[in-house]
Structure formats: C-alpha cells, structure tokens
C-alpha cells in the first residue's frame, strides 16, 4: 500500500475548511486504505483527509491501534452536542511535529456522520475517543490543536518551527 505524505504546519493548506464528500466511490475507498496505512505507520490514532493533502470532510481513527486494530471512518461528521470539560494532556498531531500541549476539550460528544458504506451513523463518545474525535473534526474545519492553546505557548512553537526552517 502506497503511503501518503503528511502535510505539516505551517502549511496554510491545513487551515482551510474542507468540502463535504458527495460520492463514496472506489477512489474514496482507495484513499481510505492509503490513509489507514499512513496512520498505522506513523503511528497515530487519527488522521483527517486534509492532513494528506485532500480537502474533503473525511477522517479515520483507531484508538486501539496495534492491540486489536479496528479502523473507523467518518464522512461529513458534525458534532451535534458537547458535554463537560476535560484537559487533554500532552495532545499531539502528526501535522504538528515535535510538539505536545494540554488542550481543553469537552469530555463527551455526540457526532453524526456517515461510514464508508454511506450509512448514517450517530456516535456517543467520551474520554479519549471524544478527544480524538474533537481533534480530527477540528482538522476538517481548518483548526489545529495549537489554535486552542495559549498564545504564549503557540508563539513558542512557531518560533521553534521558524528556527528549524531557517536551519534547513
Ligand atoms: Ni491532528
């Protein structure tokens, strides 16, 4: 399976809202397979299409990873309710290399969307899964987790990225 290249910050591509996916055809299924190979290889627990250069409302996740792989696909997902608050500790992102930070998230969310067969699904998630879904759905809206941390911390990260880019 040919893996995909992950788009990383500060690429502006990541900060645009994605387009709804209208047709779940063979090309989409192929993309899902390549995204999953990319996510497991990274390794990561979630990946949004926009992170691999595809501006569509699609994400994949697997919070079990290697123990017992169970790939989930969400197409055109929307968070329809949020409850509570939790500190997501040391959150990270494949598109934000070498950086982690605590992020305030809802502790439970309800998400509506479609699976890869086009079947409507409604999902009640809490704890880690709720955090992963909020993080990935943020990607579909052009938001990165560093947009949700203090501006001081964000500036620190931005400076370190600039330094690295200059060093290259
Ligand atoms: Ni991410």
Tab-separated table of C-alpha atoms and ligand atoms in Angstrom:
chain	number	residue	atom	x	y	z
A	1	UNK	CA	0.000	0.000	0.000
A	2	UNK	CA	1.411	3.317	-1.073
A	3	UNK	CA	1.565	5.649	1.872
A	4	UNK	CA	0.743	9.323	1.750
A	5	UNK	CA	2.779	12.334	2.691
A	6	UNK	CA	1.551	14.210	5.746
A	7	UNK	CA	1.100	17.957	5.370
A	8	UNK	CA	2.639	19.759	8.333
A	9	UNK	CA	2.354	23.147	9.983
A	10	UNK	CA	2.987	25.934	8.891
A	11	UNK	CA	1.462	24.827	5.569
A	12	UNK	CA	-1.613	27.045	5.095
A	13	UNK	CA	-3.411	24.141	3.418
A	14	UNK	CA	-4.239	22.858	6.907
A	15	UNK	CA	-6.138	25.986	7.900
A	16	UNK	CA	-8.931	25.826	5.343
A	17	UNK	CA	-12.351	24.297	5.949
A	18	UNK	CA	-12.920	21.082	3.997
A	19	UNK	CA	-15.579	20.319	1.399
A	20	UNK	CA	-18.324	17.769	2.090
A	21	UNK	CA	-17.788	14.446	0.350
A	22	UNK	CA	-20.642	13.822	-2.092
A	23	UNK	CA	-19.806	10.454	-3.551
A	24	UNK	CA	-18.212	7.486	-1.787
A	25	UNK	CA	-16.727	5.800	-4.839
A	26	UNK	CA	-13.823	3.412	-5.447
A	27	UNK	CA	-11.368	6.293	-5.412
A	28	UNK	CA	-12.545	7.236	-1.918
A	29	UNK	CA	-12.191	3.624	-0.719
A	30	UNK	CA	-8.660	3.558	-2.109
A	31	UNK	CA	-7.865	6.805	-0.341
A	32	UNK	CA	-9.193	5.373	2.947
A	33	UNK	CA	-6.859	2.368	2.566
A	34	UNK	CA	-3.871	4.587	1.883
A	35	UNK	CA	-4.768	6.904	4.767
A	36	UNK	CA	-5.039	3.942	7.130
A	37	UNK	CA	-1.625	2.597	6.062
A	38	UNK	CA	-0.230	6.085	6.673
A	39	UNK	CA	-1.876	6.417	10.086
A	40	UNK	CA	-0.758	2.999	11.388
A	41	UNK	CA	2.756	3.540	10.102
A	42	UNK	CA	3.117	6.990	11.718
A	43	UNK	CA	1.805	5.777	14.222
A	44	UNK	CA	-1.244	7.844	15.035
A	45	UNK	CA	-4.730	7.275	16.426
A	46	UNK	CA	-6.489	9.502	13.905
A	47	UNK	CA	-5.967	11.144	10.549
A	48	UNK	CA	-8.037	13.636	8.577
A	49	UNK	CA	-8.005	13.724	4.774
A	50	UNK	CA	-6.767	17.318	4.764
A	51	UNK	CA	-3.595	16.137	6.526
A	52	UNK	CA	-2.692	14.136	3.436
A	53	UNK	CA	-3.482	16.939	1.016
A	54	UNK	CA	-7.096	16.047	0.283
A	55	UNK	CA	-9.545	18.828	1.053
A	56	UNK	CA	-12.578	16.663	1.898
A	57	UNK	CA	-14.616	16.044	5.027
A	58	UNK	CA	-13.330	12.590	5.874
A	59	UNK	CA	-11.425	11.241	8.833
A	60	UNK	CA	-10.252	7.875	10.088
A	61	UNK	CA	-9.390	6.763	13.597
A	62	UNK	CA	-8.446	3.728	15.628
A	63	UNK	CA	-7.959	4.241	19.330
A	64	UNK	CA	-6.799	0.639	19.818
A	65	UNK	CA	-4.019	0.779	17.251
A	66	UNK	CA	-1.907	-2.379	17.329
A	67	UNK	CA	-3.590	-4.333	20.120
A	68	UNK	CA	-6.658	-5.142	18.067
A	69	UNK	CA	-6.940	-2.984	15.008
A	70	UNK	CA	-10.351	-1.557	14.422
A	71	UNK	CA	-10.420	1.102	11.739
A	72	UNK	CA	-13.273	3.582	11.777
A	73	UNK	CA	-14.173	6.005	9.027
A	74	UNK	CA	-16.301	9.123	9.465
A	75	UNK	CA	-17.529	11.056	6.456
A	76	UNK	CA	-19.008	14.569	6.724
A	77	UNK	CA	-19.056	14.342	10.537
A	78	UNK	CA	-20.616	17.019	12.729
A	79	UNK	CA	-20.503	17.367	16.490
A	80	UNK	CA	-24.136	17.799	17.489
A	81	UNK	CA	-23.617	18.040	21.243
A	82	UNK	CA	-20.817	18.524	23.741
A	83	UNK	CA	-20.794	17.944	27.465
A	84	UNK	CA	-18.409	18.568	30.316
A	85	UNK	CA	-14.789	19.605	30.176
A	86	UNK	CA	-11.574	17.639	30.330
A	87	UNK	CA	-7.920	18.525	29.998
A	88	UNK	CA	-6.483	16.554	27.123
A	89	UNK	CA	-2.955	16.053	28.387
A	90	UNK	CA	0.002	16.162	26.048
A	91	UNK	CA	-2.094	16.262	22.930
A	92	UNK	CA	-0.127	15.882	19.724
A	93	UNK	CA	-0.729	15.821	15.993
A	94	UNK	CA	1.035	14.228	13.018
A	95	UNK	CA	0.809	17.617	11.289
A	96	UNK	CA	2.442	19.422	14.237
A	97	UNK	CA	5.722	17.526	14.675
A	98	UNK	CA	7.797	17.639	17.841
A	99	UNK	CA	5.257	19.452	19.955
A	100	UNK	CA	2.695	18.498	22.574
A	101	UNK	CA	0.443	20.568	24.806
A	102	UNK	CA	-2.534	20.285	27.112
A	103	UNK	CA	-5.809	21.249	25.440
A	104	UNK	CA	-9.222	21.887	26.996
A	105	UNK	CA	-11.802	19.624	25.379
A	106	UNK	CA	-15.366	18.544	26.018
A	107	UNK	CA	-15.392	15.284	27.971
A	108	UNK	CA	-18.228	13.817	25.904
A	109	UNK	CA	-19.517	14.479	22.398
A	110	UNK	CA	-22.211	13.187	20.107
A	111	UNK	CA	-21.195	13.002	16.464
A	112	UNK	CA	-23.303	12.426	13.381
A	113	UNK	CA	-21.907	11.435	10.011
A	114	UNK	CA	-21.631	8.564	7.553
A	115	UNK	CA	-19.498	5.446	7.498
A	116	UNK	CA	-17.516	4.304	4.440
A	117	UNK	CA	-20.575	2.496	3.087
A	118	UNK	CA	-22.556	5.736	3.188
A	119	UNK	CA	-24.684	4.582	6.102
A	120	UNK	CA	-25.685	7.382	8.515
A	121	UNK	CA	-24.173	6.903	11.960
A	122	UNK	CA	-24.573	8.581	15.310
A	123	UNK	CA	-21.843	8.154	17.872
A	124	UNK	CA	-21.741	8.934	21.585
A	125	UNK	CA	-18.132	9.227	22.659
A	126	UNK	CA	-16.439	10.026	25.924
A	127	UNK	CA	-12.941	10.315	27.343
A	128	UNK	CA	-10.104	9.535	24.935
A	129	UNK	CA	-12.350	8.769	21.963
A	130	UNK	CA	-14.203	12.060	22.486
A	131	UNK	CA	-10.851	13.887	22.460
A	132	UNK	CA	-9.692	12.137	19.285
A	133	UNK	CA	-12.959	12.951	17.502
A	134	UNK	CA	-12.827	16.613	18.529
A	135	UNK	CA	-9.212	16.833	17.351
A	136	UNK	CA	-9.943	15.234	13.964
A	137	UNK	CA	-13.176	17.153	13.366
A	138	UNK	CA	-11.230	20.339	14.165
A	139	UNK	CA	-8.940	19.420	11.241
A	140	UNK	CA	-11.976	19.270	8.945
A	141	UNK	CA	-12.761	22.839	9.982
A	142	UNK	CA	-9.209	24.046	9.408
A	143	UNK	CA	-8.326	24.132	13.110
A	144	UNK	CA	-5.187	22.677	14.679
A	145	UNK	CA	-4.764	21.882	18.372
A	146	UNK	CA	-2.206	24.691	18.608
A	147	UNK	CA	-5.062	27.082	17.773
A	148	UNK	CA	-6.603	26.009	21.094
A	149	UNK	CA	-3.651	26.642	23.395
A	150	UNK	CA	-2.419	29.864	24.978
A	151	UNK	CA	-0.931	32.360	22.537
A	152	UNK	CA	2.309	32.314	24.537
A	153	UNK	CA	2.754	28.562	24.018
A	154	UNK	CA	1.728	28.868	20.394
A	155	UNK	CA	4.332	31.603	19.820
A	156	UNK	CA	6.996	29.395	21.390
A	157	UNK	CA	6.162	26.606	18.987
A	158	UNK	CA	6.005	28.949	15.989
A	159	UNK	CA	9.430	30.317	16.835
A	160	UNK	CA	10.938	26.838	17.080
A	161	UNK	CA	9.454	25.917	13.686
A	162	UNK	CA	10.849	29.070	12.086
A	163	UNK	CA	14.258	28.324	13.546
A	164	UNK	CA	14.188	24.797	12.113
A	165	UNK	CA	13.095	26.064	8.696
A	166	UNK	CA	15.914	28.575	8.687
A	167	UNK	CA	18.420	25.877	9.633
A	168	UNK	CA	17.408	23.748	6.639
B	1	LIG	NI1	-4.033	16.147	14.163
